Amino acid sequence: MEKIIEINYLNKTYRKRKSKKVIQAVKDVHFNVYKGEILGLLGPNGAGKTTTIKLICGLLYPDSGEIKIKEVPNTEKRLESLHHISAVLEGNRNLYWRLTVKENLEYFAGNRGKSRKEVKEEIDELLEMFRLKDKENELVNRLSRGMQQKLAIAVAMLANTEVMLLDEPTLGLDVQTGLEVREILKSIVKNYQRTIIISSHDMEVIQDICDRTVIINQGTVVIDQRVDELIKLFEVRSYKLTLNEPLSLEQQEAITARFPTNEYVENQAYSYLTVQLEKSEDIYQIFQVLQLNRTPIDSIDRKAIRFDEVFLKIIEGDYQHAMD
Ligand SMILES: Nc1ncnc2c1ncn2[C@@H]1O[C@H](COP(=O)(O)OP(=O)(O)OP(=O)(O)O)[C@@H](O)[C@H]1O
């Protein structure tokens, strides 16, 4: 796979104006981006996602470290390297609010040595693709947030860059528009051979559209993995035991002492124990505890795990065992 962006040990600190307190927003951040992928930057509030995105698109300078875009270091040849990137940042829309949808597209399509016919074809294609045809004569400030977001991405497409950076592209959109934006992003990668980096809080978006995720916590990269592999890693260690009799207090305590994150639920017919094992052999420790009262096991299943659960486990620090 062709490496399009190489991010080498970036550091960035901010100094708070009033208190003069220094905040290290990004610490030794290091990852690559490959051609044709959708990479999801994920992390809790304040993790350093936006800072990383701003560093990549040249809005901020790192204190140290380097970003190479198509092998060109952006610290040395800034303009040349930034030529390959367009960005849609949250709250900083690249649109003219008093122009119509079509006028915005015409404005940003202009001056690139294309004939009028070519520009018209390109704009028609984008209006079609982003389902904005029936809004082409609407002023941007009259559009819904979702329509504005779609137009902002369409405008970024006009720059014809290999890489698009999108900060929280589905934030605040209704369900339908959010799904529409996801489909558009997938088709941009598939049909236009672009590479997309998105930052998002929305785990479902990351799971649905991203090939790979880089998870940042407290300014550092804690995971850099394919999304499907990450889920698999955690899935193989999650077991759900259905028991025919409830566990005694003593058994519950013994299990919690060894597996603090276990979940135990009782109902009239069955009891359910869900445990996260570090190694599959650890299941025998559960059997030992069950043996204390000869608790009968009805079934043992691998528990399907959602990506948001995986994310929480990683943020809580439960990733080291998974990676071993
Ligand atoms: N201009 C700034 N001045 C001072 N501190 C800042 C500035 N911008 C960000 N920070 C701090 O740097 C850290 C990382 O912020 P950043 O916005 O990159 O995180 P984030 O992961 O994008 O968060 P969120 O998901 O909340 O947008 C946070 O502690 C934040 O408060």
Tab-separated table of C-alpha atoms and ligand atoms in Angstrom:
chain	number	residue	atom	x	y	z
A	1	MET	CA	0.000	0.000	0.000
A	2	GLU	CA	1.246	3.446	-0.911
A	3	LYS	CA	1.992	5.637	2.077
A	4	ILE	CA	0.453	9.063	1.481
A	5	ILE	CA	1.036	10.741	4.827
A	6	GLU	CA	3.749	9.975	7.325
A	7	ILE	CA	3.346	11.545	10.733
A	8	ASN	CA	6.540	11.373	12.714
A	9	TYR	CA	6.560	12.015	16.445
A	10	LEU	CA	4.584	15.246	16.555
A	11	ASN	CA	4.531	17.345	19.683
A	12	LYS	CA	2.399	20.390	20.247
A	13	THR	CA	1.875	22.417	23.392
A	14	TYR	CA	-0.461	25.313	24.061
A	15	ARG	CA	0.094	27.978	26.651
A	16	LYS	CA	-3.064	29.247	28.330
A	17	ARG	CA	-3.164	33.018	28.033
A	18	LYS	CA	-4.254	33.924	31.524
A	19	SER	CA	-2.787	31.209	33.727
A	20	LYS	CA	0.277	30.650	31.474
A	21	LYS	CA	-0.292	26.962	32.085
A	22	VAL	CA	1.305	24.751	29.444
A	23	ILE	CA	-0.869	22.008	27.951
A	24	GLN	CA	0.713	19.281	25.917
A	25	ALA	CA	-2.093	18.585	23.448
A	26	VAL	CA	-0.145	16.116	21.305
A	27	LYS	CA	2.721	13.893	22.498
A	28	ASP	CA	4.929	11.930	20.087
A	29	VAL	CA	2.006	11.254	17.768
A	30	HIS	CA	3.137	8.820	15.130
A	31	PHE	CA	1.126	7.060	12.391
A	32	ASN	CA	0.862	6.652	8.629
A	33	VAL	CA	-2.018	7.125	6.227
A	34	TYR	CA	-2.275	4.895	3.162
A	35	LYS	CA	-3.723	5.652	-0.249
A	36	GLY	CA	-7.400	4.851	-0.705
A	37	GLU	CA	-8.277	4.283	2.938
A	38	ILE	CA	-10.666	5.999	5.292
A	39	LEU	CA	-8.797	6.511	8.530
A	40	GLY	CA	-10.732	7.367	11.669
A	41	LEU	CA	-9.139	9.501	14.354
A	42	LEU	CA	-10.919	8.680	17.549
A	43	GLY	CA	-10.550	9.789	21.141
A	44	PRO	CA	-12.413	11.276	24.091
A	45	ASN	CA	-12.919	15.032	24.517
A	46	GLY	CA	-9.652	16.898	24.664
A	47	ALA	CA	-7.627	13.894	23.450
A	48	GLY	CA	-5.837	15.887	20.752
A	49	LYS	CA	-7.764	14.972	17.590
A	50	THR	CA	-8.432	18.486	16.344
A	51	THR	CA	-4.870	19.547	17.119
A	52	THR	CA	-3.578	16.581	15.097
A	53	ILE	CA	-5.863	17.453	12.177
A	54	LYS	CA	-4.807	21.109	12.279
A	55	LEU	CA	-1.157	20.056	12.301
A	56	ILE	CA	-1.708	17.810	9.279
A	57	CYS	CA	-3.432	20.513	7.243
A	58	GLY	CA	-0.856	23.121	8.186
A	59	LEU	CA	-3.038	25.358	10.355
A	60	LEU	CA	-0.673	24.744	13.262
A	61	TYR	CA	3.067	24.195	13.414
A	62	PRO	CA	4.377	21.375	15.579
A	63	ASP	CA	6.871	22.168	18.359
A	64	SER	CA	8.778	19.153	17.113
A	65	GLY	CA	8.240	16.263	14.733
A	66	GLU	CA	7.474	16.167	11.068
A	67	ILE	CA	4.643	15.434	8.649
A	68	LYS	CA	5.490	14.147	5.195
A	69	ILE	CA	2.792	14.379	2.599
A	70	LYS	CA	3.678	12.308	-0.470
A	71	GLU	CA	7.222	12.258	0.875
A	72	VAL	CA	7.399	16.061	1.017
A	73	PRO	CA	8.049	17.340	4.567
A	74	ASN	CA	5.536	20.068	5.352
A	75	THR	CA	7.910	21.700	7.772
A	76	GLU	CA	10.265	22.541	4.879
A	77	LYS	CA	8.107	22.737	1.750
A	78	ARG	CA	4.861	23.793	3.295
A	79	LEU	CA	2.904	24.903	0.226
A	80	GLU	CA	4.049	22.006	-1.920
A	81	SER	CA	3.026	19.435	0.661
A	82	LEU	CA	-0.291	21.127	1.448
A	83	HIS	CA	-1.172	21.007	-2.231
A	84	HIS	CA	-2.361	17.444	-1.725
A	85	ILE	CA	-4.788	18.170	1.110
A	86	SER	CA	-8.204	19.746	1.482
A	87	ALA	CA	-10.026	20.058	4.775
A	88	VAL	CA	-13.472	20.626	6.210
A	89	LEU	CA	-13.102	21.687	9.796
A	90	GLU	CA	-15.874	21.858	12.335
A	91	GLY	CA	-17.244	25.355	12.815
A	92	ASN	CA	-15.003	26.724	10.089
A	93	ARG	CA	-16.961	26.072	6.967
A	94	ASN	CA	-15.286	26.806	3.688
A	95	LEU	CA	-18.423	28.402	2.236
A	96	TYR	CA	-19.767	31.816	1.296
A	97	TRP	CA	-22.958	32.151	3.258
A	98	ARG	CA	-24.524	34.833	1.057
A	99	LEU	CA	-24.006	32.944	-2.173
A	100	THR	CA	-26.194	30.131	-3.450
A	101	VAL	CA	-25.152	26.476	-3.511
A	102	LYS	CA	-24.345	26.658	-7.223
A	103	GLU	CA	-22.516	29.986	-6.934
A	104	ASN	CA	-20.297	28.538	-4.217
A	105	LEU	CA	-19.445	25.559	-6.403
A	106	GLU	CA	-18.805	27.835	-9.410
A	107	TYR	CA	-16.614	30.116	-7.324
A	108	PHE	CA	-14.446	27.309	-5.988
A	109	ALA	CA	-14.315	25.520	-9.352
A	110	GLY	CA	-13.066	28.639	-11.132
A	111	ASN	CA	-9.540	29.596	-12.121
A	112	ARG	CA	-8.184	26.127	-12.544
A	113	GLY	CA	-7.704	26.196	-16.288
A	114	LYS	CA	-10.844	24.213	-17.052
A	115	SER	CA	-13.274	25.044	-19.836
A	116	ARG	CA	-16.777	26.271	-18.942
A	117	LYS	CA	-18.209	22.985	-20.164
A	118	GLU	CA	-15.872	20.951	-17.957
A	119	VAL	CA	-16.714	23.090	-14.919
A	120	LYS	CA	-20.453	22.709	-15.588
A	121	GLU	CA	-20.123	18.928	-15.896
A	122	GLU	CA	-18.101	18.720	-12.699
A	123	ILE	CA	-20.628	20.829	-10.762
A	124	ASP	CA	-23.589	18.858	-12.107
A	125	GLU	CA	-21.884	15.637	-11.040
A	126	LEU	CA	-21.322	16.979	-7.518
A	127	LEU	CA	-24.887	18.323	-7.203
A	128	GLU	CA	-26.122	14.892	-8.222
A	129	MET	CA	-23.743	12.980	-5.954
A	130	PHE	CA	-24.482	15.143	-2.896
A	131	ARG	CA	-28.221	15.273	-3.683
A	132	LEU	CA	-28.173	19.058	-3.761
A	133	LYS	CA	-29.657	19.556	-7.225
A	134	ASP	CA	-33.012	20.821	-5.953
A	135	LYS	CA	-31.209	23.283	-3.645
A	136	GLU	CA	-28.807	24.698	-6.216
A	137	ASN	CA	-30.362	28.164	-6.135
A	138	GLU	CA	-30.782	28.311	-2.359
A	139	LEU	CA	-28.620	30.691	-0.326
A	140	VAL	CA	-26.181	28.839	1.938
A	141	ASN	CA	-27.402	30.614	5.078
A	142	ARG	CA	-30.894	29.229	4.377
A	143	LEU	CA	-29.706	25.627	4.196
A	144	SER	CA	-30.022	23.107	7.005
A	145	ARG	CA	-26.841	22.122	8.844
A	146	GLY	CA	-26.791	18.819	6.971
A	147	MET	CA	-27.059	20.500	3.554
A	148	GLN	CA	-24.295	22.952	4.507
A	149	GLN	CA	-22.105	20.071	5.569
A	150	LYS	CA	-22.707	18.247	2.291
A	151	LEU	CA	-21.899	21.411	0.342
A	152	ALA	CA	-18.725	21.969	2.394
A	153	ILE	CA	-17.555	18.453	1.468
A	154	ALA	CA	-18.539	19.016	-2.188
A	155	VAL	CA	-16.455	22.211	-2.216
A	156	ALA	CA	-13.518	20.304	-0.709
A	157	MET	CA	-13.907	17.763	-3.541
A	158	LEU	CA	-13.439	20.551	-6.098
A	159	ALA	CA	-9.892	21.090	-4.884
A	160	ASN	CA	-9.171	17.653	-6.383
A	161	THR	CA	-6.671	16.786	-3.695
A	162	GLU	CA	-5.692	13.213	-2.965
A	163	VAL	CA	-6.384	13.583	0.745
A	164	MET	CA	-9.454	15.034	2.437
A	165	LEU	CA	-9.496	15.820	6.140
A	166	LEU	CA	-12.874	16.029	7.805
A	167	ASP	CA	-13.308	17.070	11.410
A	168	GLU	CA	-16.497	15.532	12.853
A	169	PRO	CA	-18.294	15.270	9.489
A	170	THR	CA	-21.550	13.897	10.937
A	171	LEU	CA	-21.730	15.935	14.136
A	172	GLY	CA	-25.172	17.448	14.714
A	173	LEU	CA	-26.732	15.919	11.609
A	174	ASP	CA	-30.077	14.137	11.693
A	175	VAL	CA	-29.973	10.362	11.290
A	176	GLN	CA	-30.877	10.342	7.608
A	177	THR	CA	-28.386	13.037	6.582
A	178	GLY	CA	-25.706	11.398	8.739
A	179	LEU	CA	-26.235	8.129	6.851
A	180	GLU	CA	-26.219	9.983	3.538
A	181	VAL	CA	-22.884	11.642	4.387
A	182	ARG	CA	-21.412	8.255	5.319
A	183	GLU	CA	-22.462	6.792	1.939
A	184	ILE	CA	-21.033	9.817	0.118
A	185	LEU	CA	-17.681	9.435	1.901
A	186	LYS	CA	-17.528	5.737	1.022
A	187	SER	CA	-18.254	6.517	-2.619
A	188	ILE	CA	-15.629	9.286	-2.724
A	189	VAL	CA	-12.981	6.747	-1.756
A	190	LYS	CA	-14.323	4.039	-4.053
A	191	ASN	CA	-15.113	6.055	-7.153
A	192	TYR	CA	-12.642	8.932	-6.955
A	193	GLN	CA	-9.662	7.107	-5.398
A	194	ARG	CA	-9.321	9.684	-2.646
A	195	THR	CA	-7.962	9.121	0.839
A	196	ILE	CA	-10.016	10.408	3.762
A	197	ILE	CA	-9.085	11.135	7.352
A	198	ILE	CA	-11.990	11.819	9.656
A	199	SER	CA	-12.139	12.644	13.301
A	200	SER	CA	-15.281	11.569	15.073
A	201	HIS	CA	-16.848	10.931	18.422
A	202	ASP	CA	-19.345	8.685	16.739
A	203	MET	CA	-18.217	5.086	17.101
A	204	GLU	CA	-20.894	3.853	14.708
A	205	VAL	CA	-19.525	6.114	11.973
A	206	ILE	CA	-15.990	4.854	12.549
A	207	GLN	CA	-17.131	1.218	12.556
A	208	ASP	CA	-19.248	1.720	9.444
A	209	ILE	CA	-16.920	3.640	7.162
A	210	CYS	CA	-13.335	3.435	8.413
A	211	ASP	CA	-10.832	0.795	7.377
A	212	ARG	CA	-8.453	1.699	10.150
A	213	THR	CA	-8.574	3.681	13.346
A	214	VAL	CA	-5.989	5.616	15.265
A	215	ILE	CA	-7.174	6.108	18.826
A	216	ILE	CA	-5.681	9.027	20.707
A	217	ASN	CA	-5.911	9.418	24.459
A	218	GLN	CA	-4.316	12.242	26.436
A	219	GLY	CA	-2.355	13.355	23.388
A	220	THR	CA	-0.783	9.996	22.518
A	221	VAL	CA	-1.665	7.240	20.083
A	222	VAL	CA	-2.839	4.206	22.014
A	223	ILE	CA	-4.099	2.124	19.090
A	224	ASP	CA	-3.369	2.036	15.364
A	225	GLN	CA	-5.300	-0.924	13.948
A	226	ARG	CA	-7.739	-2.092	11.307
A	227	VAL	CA	-11.248	-1.616	12.731
A	228	ASP	CA	-12.375	-5.202	11.977
A	229	GLU	CA	-9.241	-6.659	13.580
A	230	LEU	CA	-9.657	-4.502	16.647
A	231	ILE	CA	-13.189	-5.787	17.170
A	232	LYS	CA	-12.016	-9.372	16.628
A	233	LEU	CA	-9.225	-8.945	19.175
A	234	PHE	CA	-11.688	-8.023	21.881
A	235	GLU	CA	-14.380	-10.409	20.704
A	236	VAL	CA	-12.286	-13.544	21.195
A	237	ARG	CA	-11.842	-12.668	24.848
A	238	SER	CA	-15.467	-11.891	25.699
A	239	TYR	CA	-17.525	-14.790	27.021
A	240	LYS	CA	-21.109	-14.957	28.153
A	241	LEU	CA	-22.027	-17.873	30.401
A	242	THR	CA	-25.666	-18.797	30.904
A	243	LEU	CA	-26.116	-20.534	34.261
A	244	ASN	CA	-29.040	-22.658	35.398
A	245	GLU	CA	-28.728	-21.518	39.002
A	246	PRO	CA	-27.751	-18.156	40.514
A	247	LEU	CA	-24.249	-17.636	41.872
A	248	SER	CA	-23.777	-17.385	45.629
A	249	LEU	CA	-22.359	-14.180	47.077
A	250	GLU	CA	-19.101	-15.997	47.735
A	251	GLN	CA	-18.858	-17.056	44.087
A	252	GLN	CA	-19.666	-13.538	42.874
A	253	GLU	CA	-16.914	-12.105	45.088
A	254	ALA	CA	-14.414	-14.711	43.907
A	255	ILE	CA	-15.140	-13.852	40.278
A	256	THR	CA	-14.980	-10.101	40.858
A	257	ALA	CA	-11.631	-10.490	42.664
A	258	ARG	CA	-10.165	-12.083	39.546
A	259	PHE	CA	-12.250	-10.387	36.800
A	260	PRO	CA	-13.203	-6.934	38.091
A	261	THR	CA	-15.004	-5.933	34.882
A	262	ASN	CA	-17.393	-8.906	34.916
A	263	GLU	CA	-21.120	-8.333	34.546
A	264	TYR	CA	-23.562	-10.538	36.392
A	265	VAL	CA	-27.327	-10.506	35.858
A	266	GLU	CA	-29.935	-12.760	37.439
A	267	ASN	CA	-33.469	-13.379	36.321
A	268	GLN	CA	-36.029	-16.040	37.191
A	269	ALA	CA	-35.001	-18.633	34.659
A	270	TYR	CA	-31.261	-18.065	34.240
A	271	SER	CA	-28.258	-16.112	35.463
A	272	TYR	CA	-25.825	-14.548	33.033
A	273	LEU	CA	-22.156	-13.953	33.653
A	274	THR	CA	-20.140	-11.973	31.133
A	275	VAL	CA	-16.384	-11.924	31.521
A	276	GLN	CA	-13.499	-10.437	29.625
A	277	LEU	CA	-10.578	-12.849	29.658
A	278	GLU	CA	-6.951	-11.941	29.205
A	279	LYS	CA	-6.188	-15.432	27.873
A	280	SER	CA	-8.756	-18.031	26.832
A	281	GLU	CA	-7.295	-20.473	29.426
A	282	ASP	CA	-8.617	-18.123	32.110
A	283	ILE	CA	-12.042	-19.639	31.548
A	284	TYR	CA	-10.862	-22.507	33.791
A	285	GLN	CA	-10.670	-20.093	36.713
A	286	ILE	CA	-14.371	-19.396	36.195
A	287	PHE	CA	-15.086	-23.129	36.085
A	288	GLN	CA	-13.293	-23.519	39.411
A	289	VAL	CA	-15.500	-20.895	41.042
A	290	LEU	CA	-18.631	-22.461	39.574
A	291	GLN	CA	-17.478	-25.820	40.886
A	292	LEU	CA	-17.613	-24.476	44.472
A	293	ASN	CA	-21.425	-24.840	44.413
A	294	ARG	CA	-21.613	-27.157	41.428
A	295	THR	CA	-23.430	-24.423	39.518
A	296	PRO	CA	-24.708	-25.928	36.274
A	297	ILE	CA	-23.740	-24.191	33.022
A	298	ASP	CA	-26.404	-24.055	30.357
A	299	SER	CA	-24.206	-22.582	27.619
A	300	ILE	CA	-21.045	-20.585	26.908
A	301	ASP	CA	-21.007	-18.117	24.048
A	302	ARG	CA	-18.565	-15.661	22.623
A	303	LYS	CA	-20.157	-12.347	23.273
A	304	ALA	CA	-20.552	-10.098	20.239
A	305	ILE	CA	-18.886	-6.812	21.082
A	306	ARG	CA	-19.748	-3.409	19.764
A	307	PHE	CA	-17.111	-0.943	18.691
A	308	ASP	CA	-18.110	1.559	21.380
A	309	GLU	CA	-17.387	-1.121	24.022
A	310	VAL	CA	-13.994	-1.767	22.422
A	311	PHE	CA	-13.276	1.957	22.481
A	312	LEU	CA	-14.159	2.259	26.167
A	313	LYS	CA	-11.966	-0.696	27.084
A	314	ILE	CA	-9.062	0.893	25.222
A	315	ILE	CA	-9.560	4.263	26.879
A	316	GLU	CA	-9.786	2.547	30.264
A	317	GLY	CA	-6.391	1.012	29.550
A	318	ASP	CA	-7.558	-2.526	28.874
A	319	TYR	CA	-5.735	-2.823	25.561
A	320	GLN	CA	-2.332	-4.071	26.572
A	321	HIS	CA	-3.486	-7.667	27.102
A	322	ALA	CA	-5.410	-7.630	23.858
A	323	MET	CA	-2.303	-6.664	21.938
A	324	ASP	CA	-0.133	-9.354	23.582
B	1	LIG	N1	-5.965	27.115	21.434
B	1	LIG	C1	-5.801	26.395	22.533
B	1	LIG	N2	-5.253	26.948	23.651
B	1	LIG	C2	-5.062	26.232	24.769
B	1	LIG	N3	-5.371	24.913	24.885
B	1	LIG	C3	-5.915	24.299	23.822
B	1	LIG	C4	-6.163	24.993	22.590
B	1	LIG	N4	-6.713	24.128	21.703
B	1	LIG	C5	-6.803	22.931	22.346
B	1	LIG	N5	-6.322	23.044	23.610
B	1	LIG	C6	-6.222	21.940	24.603
B	1	LIG	O1	-5.451	20.888	24.015
B	1	LIG	C7	-5.993	19.613	24.339
B	1	LIG	C8	-6.363	18.867	23.057
B	1	LIG	O2	-7.416	19.562	22.415
B	1	LIG	P1	-8.048	19.119	21.021
B	1	LIG	O3	-9.066	20.150	20.640
B	1	LIG	O4	-6.975	18.821	20.051
B	1	LIG	O5	-8.777	17.758	21.428
B	1	LIG	P2	-9.939	16.973	20.704
B	1	LIG	O6	-9.581	15.529	20.823
B	1	LIG	O7	-10.169	17.484	19.338
B	1	LIG	O8	-11.167	17.295	21.643
B	1	LIG	P3	-12.733	17.425	21.307
B	1	LIG	O9	-13.177	16.061	20.944
B	1	LIG	O10	-13.296	17.883	22.607
B	1	LIG	O11	-12.858	18.427	20.202
B	1	LIG	C9	-7.179	19.889	25.251
B	1	LIG	O12	-6.722	19.793	26.580
B	1	LIG	C10	-7.565	21.318	24.926
B	1	LIG	O13	-8.162	21.945	26.039
